[in-house]
CSV table of C-alpha atoms in Angstrom, one decimal:
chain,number,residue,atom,x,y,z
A,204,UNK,CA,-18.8,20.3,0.4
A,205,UNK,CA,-16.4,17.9,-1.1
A,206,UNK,CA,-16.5,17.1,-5.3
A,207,UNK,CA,-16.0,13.8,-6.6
A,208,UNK,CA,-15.5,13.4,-10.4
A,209,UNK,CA,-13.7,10.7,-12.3
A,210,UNK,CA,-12.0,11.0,-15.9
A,211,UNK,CA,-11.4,7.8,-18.6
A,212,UNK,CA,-8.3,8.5,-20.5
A,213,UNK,CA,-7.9,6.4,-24.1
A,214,UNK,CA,-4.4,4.7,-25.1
A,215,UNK,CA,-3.9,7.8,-27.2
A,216,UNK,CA,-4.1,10.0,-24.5
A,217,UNK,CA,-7.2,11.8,-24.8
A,218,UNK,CA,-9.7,12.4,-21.8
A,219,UNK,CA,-12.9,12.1,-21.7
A,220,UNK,CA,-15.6,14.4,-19.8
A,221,UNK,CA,-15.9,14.2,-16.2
A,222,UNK,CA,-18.4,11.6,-15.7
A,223,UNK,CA,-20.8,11.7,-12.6
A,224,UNK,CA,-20.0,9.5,-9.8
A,225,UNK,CA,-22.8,7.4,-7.9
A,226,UNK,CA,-20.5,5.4,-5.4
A,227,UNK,CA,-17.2,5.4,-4.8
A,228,UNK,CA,-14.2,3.9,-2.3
A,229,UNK,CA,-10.6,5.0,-2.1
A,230,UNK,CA,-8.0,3.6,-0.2
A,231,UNK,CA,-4.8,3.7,0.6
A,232,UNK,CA,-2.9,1.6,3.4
A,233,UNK,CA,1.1,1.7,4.0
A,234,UNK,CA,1.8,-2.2,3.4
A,235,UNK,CA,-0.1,-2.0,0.1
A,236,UNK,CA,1.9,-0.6,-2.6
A,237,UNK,CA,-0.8,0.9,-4.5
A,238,UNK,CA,-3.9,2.7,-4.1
A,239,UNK,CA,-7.2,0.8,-4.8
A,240,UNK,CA,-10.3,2.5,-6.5
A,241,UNK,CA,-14.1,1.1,-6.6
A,242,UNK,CA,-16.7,2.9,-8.1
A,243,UNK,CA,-20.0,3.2,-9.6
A,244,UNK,CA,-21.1,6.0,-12.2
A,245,UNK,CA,-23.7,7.1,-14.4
A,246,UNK,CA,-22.9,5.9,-18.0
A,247,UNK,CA,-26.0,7.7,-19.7
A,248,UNK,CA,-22.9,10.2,-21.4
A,249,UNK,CA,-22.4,10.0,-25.0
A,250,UNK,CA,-18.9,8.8,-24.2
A,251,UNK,CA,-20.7,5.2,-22.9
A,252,UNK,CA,-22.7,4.7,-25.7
A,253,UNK,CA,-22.0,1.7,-27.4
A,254,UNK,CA,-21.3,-1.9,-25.0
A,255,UNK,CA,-18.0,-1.2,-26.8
A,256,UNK,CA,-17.0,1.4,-24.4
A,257,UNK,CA,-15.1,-0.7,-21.3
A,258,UNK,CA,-12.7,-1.9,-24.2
A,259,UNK,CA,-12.3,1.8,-25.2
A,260,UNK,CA,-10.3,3.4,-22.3
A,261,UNK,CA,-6.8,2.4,-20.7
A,262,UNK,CA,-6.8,4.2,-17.4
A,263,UNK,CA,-8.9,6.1,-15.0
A,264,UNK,CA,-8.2,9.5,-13.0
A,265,UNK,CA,-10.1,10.2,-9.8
A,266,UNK,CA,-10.5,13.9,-8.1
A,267,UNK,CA,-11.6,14.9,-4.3
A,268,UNK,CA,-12.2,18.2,-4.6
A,269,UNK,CA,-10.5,18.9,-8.3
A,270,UNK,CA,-7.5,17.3,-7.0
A,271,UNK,CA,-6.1,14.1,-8.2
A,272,UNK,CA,-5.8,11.2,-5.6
A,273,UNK,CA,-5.7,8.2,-8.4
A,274,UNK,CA,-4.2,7.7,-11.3
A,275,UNK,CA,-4.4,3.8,-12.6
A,276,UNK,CA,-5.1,1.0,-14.4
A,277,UNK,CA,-8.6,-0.5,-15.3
A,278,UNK,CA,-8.8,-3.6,-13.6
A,279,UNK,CA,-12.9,-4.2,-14.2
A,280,UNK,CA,-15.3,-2.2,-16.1
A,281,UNK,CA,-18.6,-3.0,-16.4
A,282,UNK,CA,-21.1,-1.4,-18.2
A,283,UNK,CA,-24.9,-2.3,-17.7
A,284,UNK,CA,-28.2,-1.0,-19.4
A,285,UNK,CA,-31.4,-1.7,-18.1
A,286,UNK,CA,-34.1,0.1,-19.9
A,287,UNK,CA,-32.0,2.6,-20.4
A,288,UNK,CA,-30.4,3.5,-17.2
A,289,UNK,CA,-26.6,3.1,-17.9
A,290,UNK,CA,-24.5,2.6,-14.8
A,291,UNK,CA,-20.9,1.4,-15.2
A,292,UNK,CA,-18.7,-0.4,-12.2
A,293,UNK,CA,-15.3,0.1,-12.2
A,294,UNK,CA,-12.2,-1.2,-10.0
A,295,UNK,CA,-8.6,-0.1,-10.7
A,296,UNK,CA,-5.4,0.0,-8.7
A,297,UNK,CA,-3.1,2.8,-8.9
A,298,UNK,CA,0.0,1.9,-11.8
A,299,UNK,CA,2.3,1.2,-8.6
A,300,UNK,CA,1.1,-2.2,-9.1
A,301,UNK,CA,2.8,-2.7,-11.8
A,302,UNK,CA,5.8,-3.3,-9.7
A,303,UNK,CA,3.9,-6.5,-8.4
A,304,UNK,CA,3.0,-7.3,-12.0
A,305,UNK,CA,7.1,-7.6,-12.9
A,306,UNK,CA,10.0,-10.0,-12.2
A,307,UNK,CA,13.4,-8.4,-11.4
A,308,UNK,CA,16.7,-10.3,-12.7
A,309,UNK,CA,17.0,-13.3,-10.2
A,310,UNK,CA,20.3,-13.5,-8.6
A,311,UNK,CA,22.6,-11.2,-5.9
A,312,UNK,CA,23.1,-7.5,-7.2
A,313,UNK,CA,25.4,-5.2,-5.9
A,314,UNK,CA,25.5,-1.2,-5.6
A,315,UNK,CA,21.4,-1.3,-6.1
A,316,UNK,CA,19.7,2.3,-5.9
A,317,UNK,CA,16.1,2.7,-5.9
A,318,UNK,CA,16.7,4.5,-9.1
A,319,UNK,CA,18.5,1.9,-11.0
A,320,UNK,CA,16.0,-1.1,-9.7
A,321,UNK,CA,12.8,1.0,-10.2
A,322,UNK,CA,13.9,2.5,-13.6
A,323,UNK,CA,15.3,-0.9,-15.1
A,324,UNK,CA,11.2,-0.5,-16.5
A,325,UNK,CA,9.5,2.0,-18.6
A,326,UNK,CA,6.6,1.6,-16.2
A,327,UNK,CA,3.8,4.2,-17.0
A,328,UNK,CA,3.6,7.0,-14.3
A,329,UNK,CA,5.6,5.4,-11.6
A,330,UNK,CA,7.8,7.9,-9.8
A,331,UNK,CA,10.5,7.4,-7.2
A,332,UNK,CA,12.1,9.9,-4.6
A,333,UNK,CA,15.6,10.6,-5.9
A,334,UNK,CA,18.2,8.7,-3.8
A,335,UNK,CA,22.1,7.8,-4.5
A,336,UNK,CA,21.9,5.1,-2.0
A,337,UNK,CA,23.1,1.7,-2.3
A,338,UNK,CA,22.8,-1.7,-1.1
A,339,UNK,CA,23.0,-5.2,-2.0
A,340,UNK,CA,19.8,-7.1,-3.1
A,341,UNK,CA,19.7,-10.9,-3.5
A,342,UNK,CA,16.5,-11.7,-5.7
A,343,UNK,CA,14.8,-15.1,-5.5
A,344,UNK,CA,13.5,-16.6,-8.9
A,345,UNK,CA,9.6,-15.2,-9.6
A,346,UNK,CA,10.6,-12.4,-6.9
A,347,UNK,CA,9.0,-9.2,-8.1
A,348,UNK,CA,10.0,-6.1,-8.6
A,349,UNK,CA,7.8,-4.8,-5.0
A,350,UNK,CA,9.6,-7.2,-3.4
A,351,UNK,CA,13.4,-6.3,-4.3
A,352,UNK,CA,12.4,-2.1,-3.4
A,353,UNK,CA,11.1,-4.1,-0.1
A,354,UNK,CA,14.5,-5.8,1.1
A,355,UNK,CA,16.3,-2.9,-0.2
A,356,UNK,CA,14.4,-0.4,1.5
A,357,UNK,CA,15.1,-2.4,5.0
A,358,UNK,CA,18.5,-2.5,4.0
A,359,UNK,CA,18.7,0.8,3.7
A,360,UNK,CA,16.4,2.6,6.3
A,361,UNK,CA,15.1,0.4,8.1
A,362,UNK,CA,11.3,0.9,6.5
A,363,UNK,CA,8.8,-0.3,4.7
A,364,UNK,CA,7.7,1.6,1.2
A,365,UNK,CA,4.9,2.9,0.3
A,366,UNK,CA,2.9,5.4,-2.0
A,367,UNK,CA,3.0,9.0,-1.7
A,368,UNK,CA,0.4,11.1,-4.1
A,369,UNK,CA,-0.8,9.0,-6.9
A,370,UNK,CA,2.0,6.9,-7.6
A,371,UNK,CA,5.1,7.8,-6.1
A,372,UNK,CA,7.4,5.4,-4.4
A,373,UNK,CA,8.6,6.2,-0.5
A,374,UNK,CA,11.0,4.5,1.2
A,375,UNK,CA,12.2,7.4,3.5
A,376,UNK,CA,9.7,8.4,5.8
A,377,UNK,CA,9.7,12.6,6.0
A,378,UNK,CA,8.1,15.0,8.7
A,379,UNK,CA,4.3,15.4,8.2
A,380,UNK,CA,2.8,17.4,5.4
A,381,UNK,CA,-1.0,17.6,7.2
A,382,UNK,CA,-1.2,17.5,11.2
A,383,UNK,CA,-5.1,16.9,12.1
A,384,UNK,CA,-6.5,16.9,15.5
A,385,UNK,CA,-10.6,15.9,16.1
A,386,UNK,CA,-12.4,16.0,19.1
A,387,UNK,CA,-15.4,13.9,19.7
A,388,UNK,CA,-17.8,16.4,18.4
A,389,UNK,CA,-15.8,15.9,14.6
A,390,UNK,CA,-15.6,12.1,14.5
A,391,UNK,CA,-18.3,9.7,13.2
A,392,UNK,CA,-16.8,6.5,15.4
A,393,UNK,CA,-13.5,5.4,16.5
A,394,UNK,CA,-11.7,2.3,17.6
A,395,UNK,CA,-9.2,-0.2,18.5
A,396,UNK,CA,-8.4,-3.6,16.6
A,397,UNK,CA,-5.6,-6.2,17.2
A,398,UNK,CA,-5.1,-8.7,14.9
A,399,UNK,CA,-1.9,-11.9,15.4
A,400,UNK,CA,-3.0,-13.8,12.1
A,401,UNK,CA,0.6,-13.1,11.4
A,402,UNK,CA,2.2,-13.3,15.2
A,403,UNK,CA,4.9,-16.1,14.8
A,404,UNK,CA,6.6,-17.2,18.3
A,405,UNK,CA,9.8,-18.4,16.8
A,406,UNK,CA,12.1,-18.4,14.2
A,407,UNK,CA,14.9,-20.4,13.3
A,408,UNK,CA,17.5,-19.6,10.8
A,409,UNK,CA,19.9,-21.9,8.8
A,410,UNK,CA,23.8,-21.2,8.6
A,411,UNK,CA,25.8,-21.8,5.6
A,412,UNK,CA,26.0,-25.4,6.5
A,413,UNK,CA,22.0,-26.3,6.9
A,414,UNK,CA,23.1,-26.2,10.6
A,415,UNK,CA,20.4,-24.9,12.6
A,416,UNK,CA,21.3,-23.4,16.2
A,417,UNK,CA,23.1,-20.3,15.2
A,418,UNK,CA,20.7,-17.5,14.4
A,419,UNK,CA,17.1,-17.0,16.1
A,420,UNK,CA,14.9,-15.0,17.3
A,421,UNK,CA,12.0,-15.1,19.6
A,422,UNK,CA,9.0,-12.9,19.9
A,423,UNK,CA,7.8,-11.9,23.5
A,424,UNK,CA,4.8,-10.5,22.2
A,425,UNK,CA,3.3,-13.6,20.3
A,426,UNK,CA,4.1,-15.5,23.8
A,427,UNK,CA,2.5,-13.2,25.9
A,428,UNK,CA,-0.9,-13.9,23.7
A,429,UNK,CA,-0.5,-17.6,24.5
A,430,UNK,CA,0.5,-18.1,20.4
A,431,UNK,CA,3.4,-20.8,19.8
A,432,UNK,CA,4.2,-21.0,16.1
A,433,UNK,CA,7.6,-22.4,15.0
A,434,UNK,CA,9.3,-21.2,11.7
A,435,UNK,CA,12.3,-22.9,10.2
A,436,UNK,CA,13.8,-21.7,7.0
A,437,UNK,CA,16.9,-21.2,5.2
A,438,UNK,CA,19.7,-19.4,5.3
A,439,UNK,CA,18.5,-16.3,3.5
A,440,UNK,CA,20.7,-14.7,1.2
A,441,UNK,CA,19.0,-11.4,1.1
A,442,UNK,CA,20.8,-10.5,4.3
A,443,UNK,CA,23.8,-12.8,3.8
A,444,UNK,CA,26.5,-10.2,5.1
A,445,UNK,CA,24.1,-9.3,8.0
A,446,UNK,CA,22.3,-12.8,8.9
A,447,UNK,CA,20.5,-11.6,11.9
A,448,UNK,CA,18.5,-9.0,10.1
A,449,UNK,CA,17.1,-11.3,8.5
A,450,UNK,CA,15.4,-12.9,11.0
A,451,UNK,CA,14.4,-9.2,12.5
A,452,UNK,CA,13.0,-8.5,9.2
A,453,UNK,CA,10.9,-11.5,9.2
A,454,UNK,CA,9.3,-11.1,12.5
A,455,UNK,CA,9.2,-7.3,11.8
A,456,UNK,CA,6.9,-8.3,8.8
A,457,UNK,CA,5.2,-11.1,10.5
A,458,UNK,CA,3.9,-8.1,13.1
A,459,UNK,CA,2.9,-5.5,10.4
A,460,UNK,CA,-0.4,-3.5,11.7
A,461,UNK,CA,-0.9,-6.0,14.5
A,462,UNK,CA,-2.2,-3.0,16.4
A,463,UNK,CA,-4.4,-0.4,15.0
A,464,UNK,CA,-6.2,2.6,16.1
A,465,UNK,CA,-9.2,4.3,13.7
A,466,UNK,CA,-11.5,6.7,13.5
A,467,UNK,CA,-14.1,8.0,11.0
A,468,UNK,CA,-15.3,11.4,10.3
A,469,UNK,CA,-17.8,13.2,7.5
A,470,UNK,CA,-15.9,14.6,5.1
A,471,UNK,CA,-12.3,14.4,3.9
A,472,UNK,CA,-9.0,16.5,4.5
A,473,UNK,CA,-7.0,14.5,1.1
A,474,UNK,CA,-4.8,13.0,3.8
A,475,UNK,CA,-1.8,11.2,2.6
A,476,UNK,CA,0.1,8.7,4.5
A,477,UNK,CA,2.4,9.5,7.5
A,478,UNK,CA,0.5,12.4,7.7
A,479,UNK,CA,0.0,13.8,11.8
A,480,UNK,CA,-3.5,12.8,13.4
A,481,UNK,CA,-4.6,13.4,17.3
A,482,UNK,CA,-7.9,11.9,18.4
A,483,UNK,CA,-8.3,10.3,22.2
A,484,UNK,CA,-5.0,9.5,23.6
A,485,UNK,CA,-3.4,9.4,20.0
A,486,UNK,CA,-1.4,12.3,19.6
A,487,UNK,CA,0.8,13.2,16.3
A,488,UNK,CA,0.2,9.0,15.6
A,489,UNK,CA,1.1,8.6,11.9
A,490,UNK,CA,-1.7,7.5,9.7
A,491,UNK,CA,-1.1,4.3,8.3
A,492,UNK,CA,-4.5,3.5,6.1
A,493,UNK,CA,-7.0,6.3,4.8
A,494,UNK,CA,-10.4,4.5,3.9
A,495,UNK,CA,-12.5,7.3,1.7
A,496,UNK,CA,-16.3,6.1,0.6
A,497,UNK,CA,-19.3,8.3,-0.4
A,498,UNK,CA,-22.7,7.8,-1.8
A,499,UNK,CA,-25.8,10.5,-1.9
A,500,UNK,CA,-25.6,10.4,1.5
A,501,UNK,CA,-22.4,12.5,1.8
A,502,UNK,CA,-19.1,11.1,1.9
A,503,UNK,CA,-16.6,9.6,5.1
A,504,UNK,CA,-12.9,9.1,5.7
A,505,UNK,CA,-11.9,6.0,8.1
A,506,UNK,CA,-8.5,6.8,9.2
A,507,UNK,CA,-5.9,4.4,10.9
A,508,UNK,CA,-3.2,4.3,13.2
A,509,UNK,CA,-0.5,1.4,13.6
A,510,UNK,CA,1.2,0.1,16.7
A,511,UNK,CA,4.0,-2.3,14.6
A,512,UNK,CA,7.9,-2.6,14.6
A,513,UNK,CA,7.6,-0.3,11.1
A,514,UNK,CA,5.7,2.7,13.0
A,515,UNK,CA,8.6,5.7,12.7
């Protein structure tokens, strides 16, 4: 039987008990760049006594099964008392999304590593795989940081990052730690989804004169659903030694998880992403989005697959 349990740290470090969790959902999807926690608790503790106590605690750890799946910041806390039932609602994203939070130095940058753009910040518990890579970077004014480890991490490998663990920032994409297979007997429901919100037909590319005609790109797959949407924009100076990847990196990102595959089960294996999961005619598909929730009625993990120009 799985164990939930939550723990309120205060700004000088010390933790509070484990507090008993009512409700609770924990995600984690590979195009967000942190993980996302909801919850609701009992607040009857003595550590919740006084309507002081949201403003008393600067982040919140979350355990499946004594092990750690969230560390981060507290977006929301609320914290309710009617006749003296205490309940306290909480929502925090993992400290990842701090990197949305911050600008990076506008302007083209040369011989950029994921550790000199990610450590240019003392950010609180954000990690990085060690790489000596480089690549140029050009950074738009008001960019942020998420997007600069985005462009370099296509520049680099071709990928899209995302979080490993609690807080740690992927942009290479390794072999499976976890490889789950469930036959029908194990899964709760499953399914297919296509969503082309995001499809776009055509795009069109400046040159270095505002001439357009040069660079374009066309996407057969928006076409084949009958979808016609035009996008002009200018030369873009992220990719101004390789001009055409910029237009594959925009359709590529226009097509992000236009495809999914899901399925849902009791229980939950602390998957990560990209680990290995077989269900149907999925075999060894790489899971792109882990969906845990419980309540007293037991708790269920909604897993999802990605058909997109990112999937490895």
């Amino acid at each position: 039987m799985t164990s939930v349990s939550a723990i309120f740290v205060r700004p000088d470090g010390e933790e509070s008990k484990t507090i008993r969790v009512l409700n609770f959902s924990f995600e984690k999807e590979s195009y967000m760049p942190y993980t996302k926690l909801s919850m609701t608790f009992s607040a009857n503790e003595a550590l919740f006594n006084s309507f002081d106590s949201p403003f008393d605690y600067s982040y919140v750890m979350f355990y499946l099964n004594d092990e750690c799946v969230h560390k981060g910041i507290i977006d929301d806390f609320k914290l309710t008392d009617e006749s003296g039932v205490k309940i306290g609602i909480l929502k925090s994203r993992g400290f990842t999304s701090l990197l949305l939070d911050n600008h990076y130095e506008p302007g083209m940058h040369t011989n950029i590593s994921i550790d000199n753009l990610i450590d240019c910040y003392n950010l609180p518990f954000v990690e990085h795989e060690p790489s000596t890579d480089t690549s140029y970077i050009y950074v738009k004014p008001n960019s942020s940081m998420w997007d600069a480890v985005v462009n370099l991490s296509y520049k680099l490998y071709g990928t899209y990052p995302y979080i490993k663990g609690q807080n740690m920032v992927k942009m290479t994409i390794d072999a499976p730690e976890k490889t789950l297979e469930f036959d029908e007997s194990r899964i709760f429901f499953k399914g297919s989804e296509i969503n082309t919100r995001r499809l776009v037909s055509d795009f069109y590319m400046a040159d270095i004169d505002d001439t357009y005609g040069n660079f374009y790109h066309e996407n057969i797959q928006a076409k084949q659903k009958k979808i016609i949407r035009n996008r002009y924009f200018d030369l873009d100076q992220r990719f101004l030694y390789e001009p055409e990847k910029a237009l594959h990196f925009r359709n590529t990102m226009q097509s992000r998880a236009w495809k999914r595959y899901f399925i849902a089960y009791n229980g939950t294996n602390k998957e990560d992403l990209f680990d290995a999961v077989s269900f149907g005619n999925i075999v060894n598909g790489r899971i792109r989005a882990i969906k845990v929730t419980g309540d007293k009625n037991g708790i269920q993990t909604e897993l999802s697959v990605y058909e997109d120009l990112f999937t490895p």
